[in-house]
Amino acid sequence: MERYYQEEIECASRETIRNIQNEKLVKQVRHVWDNVPYYRKKMEEKGVTPDDIQSIDDLYKLPFLSKNDLRTAYPYGLLGTDLKNCVRIQSTSGTTGKRVVAFYTQHDIDLWEECCARAITATGGTNEDVCQISYGYGLFTGGPGLNGGSHKVGCLTIPTSSGNTDRQIMFIMDLQATILCCTPSYAAYLGERMKELGYGPDDIPLKAGIFGAEAWSEEMRRDIEATLGIKAYDIYGLTELSGPGVAFECSAQQGMHINEDHFIAEIVDPDTLEVLPEGSEGELVFTAIDKEAFPMIRYRTRDICRLTREKCSCGRTHVRMAKPKGRSDDMLIIRGVNVFPSQIETVLLNNGYAANYQIIVDRVNNTDTLDVQVEMTPEMFTDNVGEIADRQRVLVDGLKSMLGLKAKVTLVAPKSITRSEGKAVRVIDKRKI
Ligand code: DLL
């Protein structure tokens, strides 16, 4: 039986959702015009006023916001309310450029946690569950968001945060955790360590995992599900919009439902910024229609994916987004060919490897080089040079047919690639160093 946290809205008719969006959008644009001089100026430059926005059909008239705007307006320039109404900030890890600092009123926190509660309930979670949260706590949104959602559902919440893997496993086993929340790469590592400790899928009390914050492939999902004996659900979100829970997977595991009563999604061509028809692949753009403190309008996520409004077997009516293929800024251009790390991951996992790999890109004699270092699993480990060369050749061929590009593949010993406790670092682009 499918469970919902807020059935009435999660399964509302398309007409109801549209009406809610129309109403909230008109109000939000007015709110931003009145309270965010930075965005008002952008609207004025485009010759748009709040009167031009009567429904979601007018959304296209509004200017976009990008990470660059966030940098320019840092830290307070995009605040939509008085600072005294804000109760929290969260921030991104800031691997590229200035950190993003997002502000929240209590209302914003409540709606964010509700979105996370919807995600937990969609995995079958109830107040009888024990939910271990192994996303980082602190400035990163993963821990705090799912912690709040887990409380709302009434689960017994174990706030382990990330790291200290053996202690994580002790809590899972001793407190019989049933739901695990962490990044997919950390879930894979937890699975690997549990196997080493002699726990098989039937010994592990977990039944569901809520994994997101980074791109992961279907192949990786199958691996994690088999090792931990669970059903693995994807969850998507970003700090600028609140954090995890902007979209979440249901029992159908066929894309993530976007919480459309809070966020309007569009797909645009990243070059021309033209809105693309449903089903096209492009950059995901979001308008947060309910947030007070940090009201993002037409925010360009850089995530590349597709949307579908096809009926979902779970009964939810909100639009679904496919697994993001990657970020347009993660896309590597190698000898003119566009390469997403997720494509490389698919080839490796389809050939029996685990997701322990690193992609090293360089430029030698004016030519780009692509070196994929991948760990052998303990089962395939050998020091027979001929066997290793054969295995490498199979992967080189697989990558050639996936990418249309010749890569170098280096097989390395099990456990030689550093494990990640949060978002995995898969790519080292020496051309940028
Ligand atoms: O990663 C929020 C989050 C926490 C989501 C926990 C899910 C679970 P940021 O650190 O701001 O926020 O990073 C946001 O991460 O634009 C995507 O590129 C990527 N991302 C997030 N979820 C997914 C996912 C959190 N399920 C950026 N699949 C986003 C692929 C994801 N990429």
PDB file of N, CA and C in Angstrom, residues 38-39 42 63-73 78 100 240 283 296-302:
ATOM      1  N   TYR A  38      17.462  43.741  -5.669  1.00  0.00           N
ATOM      2  CA  TYR A  38      18.348  43.131  -6.668  1.00  0.00           C
ATOM      3  C   TYR A  38      17.533  42.521  -7.812  1.00  0.00           C
ATOM      4  N   TYR A  39      16.477  41.783  -7.448  1.00  0.00           N
ATOM      5  CA  TYR A  39      15.671  41.124  -8.481  1.00  0.00           C
ATOM      6  C   TYR A  39      14.741  42.118  -9.172  1.00  0.00           C
ATOM      7  N   LYS A  42      16.485  43.582 -11.943  1.00  0.00           N
ATOM      8  CA  LYS A  42      16.548  42.664 -13.096  1.00  0.00           C
ATOM      9  C   LYS A  42      15.230  42.682 -13.869  1.00  0.00           C
ATOM     10  N   PRO A  63      13.102  37.304 -15.510  1.00  0.00           N
ATOM     11  CA  PRO A  63      14.532  37.054 -15.679  1.00  0.00           C
ATOM     12  C   PRO A  63      15.007  35.846 -14.861  1.00  0.00           C
ATOM     13  N   PHE A  64      16.103  35.260 -15.313  1.00  0.00           N
ATOM     14  CA  PHE A  64      16.675  34.114 -14.602  1.00  0.00           C
ATOM     15  C   PHE A  64      17.576  34.589 -13.474  1.00  0.00           C
ATOM     16  N   LEU A  65      17.781  33.704 -12.517  1.00  0.00           N
ATOM     17  CA  LEU A  65      18.828  33.903 -11.522  1.00  0.00           C
ATOM     18  C   LEU A  65      19.830  32.772 -11.692  1.00  0.00           C
ATOM     19  N   SER A  66      21.100  33.068 -11.462  1.00  0.00           N
ATOM     20  CA  SER A  66      22.112  32.023 -11.582  1.00  0.00           C
ATOM     21  C   SER A  66      23.038  32.096 -10.384  1.00  0.00           C
ATOM     22  N   LYS A  67      23.925  31.144 -10.319  1.00  0.00           N
ATOM     23  CA  LYS A  67      24.909  31.130  -9.226  1.00  0.00           C
ATOM     24  C   LYS A  67      25.698  32.439  -9.203  1.00  0.00           C
ATOM     25  N   ASN A  68      25.913  32.986 -10.376  1.00  0.00           N
ATOM     26  CA  ASN A  68      26.632  34.250 -10.471  1.00  0.00           C
ATOM     27  C   ASN A  68      25.908  35.367  -9.724  1.00  0.00           C
ATOM     28  N   ASP A  69      24.577  35.392  -9.843  1.00  0.00           N
ATOM     29  CA  ASP A  69      23.792  36.391  -9.097  1.00  0.00           C
ATOM     30  C   ASP A  69      23.973  36.188  -7.597  1.00  0.00           C
ATOM     31  N   LEU A  70      23.998  34.916  -7.194  1.00  0.00           N
ATOM     32  CA  LEU A  70      24.154  34.635  -5.763  1.00  0.00           C
ATOM     33  C   LEU A  70      25.494  35.159  -5.261  1.00  0.00           C
ATOM     34  N   ARG A  71      26.505  35.016  -6.102  1.00  0.00           N
ATOM     35  CA  ARG A  71      27.835  35.515  -5.721  1.00  0.00           C
ATOM     36  C   ARG A  71      27.834  37.028  -5.627  1.00  0.00           C
ATOM     37  N   THR A  72      27.240  37.670  -6.653  1.00  0.00           N
ATOM     38  CA  THR A  72      27.216  39.130  -6.674  1.00  0.00           C
ATOM     39  C   THR A  72      26.437  39.677  -5.484  1.00  0.00           C
ATOM     40  N   ALA A  73      25.331  39.019  -5.171  1.00  0.00           N
ATOM     41  CA  ALA A  73      24.453  39.545  -4.126  1.00  0.00           C
ATOM     42  C   ALA A  73      24.844  39.053  -2.730  1.00  0.00           C
ATOM     43  N   LEU A  78      19.873  38.963  -1.769  1.00  0.00           N
ATOM     44  CA  LEU A  78      18.663  38.314  -2.286  1.00  0.00           C
ATOM     45  C   LEU A  78      17.673  37.990  -1.172  1.00  0.00           C
ATOM     46  N   VAL A 100      27.478  29.466  -1.192  1.00  0.00           N
ATOM     47  CA  VAL A 100      26.104  29.948  -1.261  1.00  0.00           C
ATOM     48  C   VAL A 100      25.574  29.945   0.166  1.00  0.00           C
ATOM     49  N   GLU A 240      20.032  26.302  -2.476  1.00  0.00           N
ATOM     50  CA  GLU A 240      19.382  27.544  -2.883  1.00  0.00           C
ATOM     51  C   GLU A 240      17.855  27.456  -2.755  1.00  0.00           C
ATOM     52  N   GLU A 283      18.378  22.084 -19.149  1.00  0.00           N
ATOM     53  CA  GLU A 283      18.734  22.520 -17.794  1.00  0.00           C
ATOM     54  C   GLU A 283      17.472  22.761 -16.966  1.00  0.00           C
ATOM     55  N   MET A 296      13.866  32.251  -4.530  1.00  0.00           N
ATOM     56  CA  MET A 296      14.506  32.124  -5.837  1.00  0.00           C
ATOM     57  C   MET A 296      13.467  32.091  -6.962  1.00  0.00           C
ATOM     58  N   ILE A 297      13.658  32.952  -7.948  1.00  0.00           N
ATOM     59  CA  ILE A 297      12.778  32.926  -9.117  1.00  0.00           C
ATOM     60  C   ILE A 297      13.587  32.539 -10.345  1.00  0.00           C
ATOM     61  N   ARG A 298      13.097  31.539 -11.056  1.00  0.00           N
ATOM     62  CA  ARG A 298      13.751  31.021 -12.270  1.00  0.00           C
ATOM     63  C   ARG A 298      15.242  30.793 -12.027  1.00  0.00           C
ATOM     64  N   TYR A 299      15.522  30.017 -11.003  1.00  0.00           N
ATOM     65  CA  TYR A 299      16.910  29.752 -10.648  1.00  0.00           C
ATOM     66  C   TYR A 299      17.483  28.633 -11.523  1.00  0.00           C
ATOM     67  N   ARG A 300      18.585  28.917 -12.172  1.00  0.00           N
ATOM     68  CA  ARG A 300      19.217  27.938 -13.068  1.00  0.00           C
ATOM     69  C   ARG A 300      20.068  26.977 -12.246  1.00  0.00           C
ATOM     70  N   THR A 301      19.658  25.707 -12.229  1.00  0.00           N
ATOM     71  CA  THR A 301      20.351  24.748 -11.357  1.00  0.00           C
ATOM     72  C   THR A 301      21.643  24.212 -11.969  1.00  0.00           C
ATOM     73  N   ARG A 302      21.744  24.265 -13.303  1.00  0.00           N
ATOM     74  CA  ARG A 302      22.849  23.636 -14.042  1.00  0.00           C
ATOM     75  C   ARG A 302      22.680  22.125 -14.153  1.00  0.00           C
TER      76      ARG A 302
END
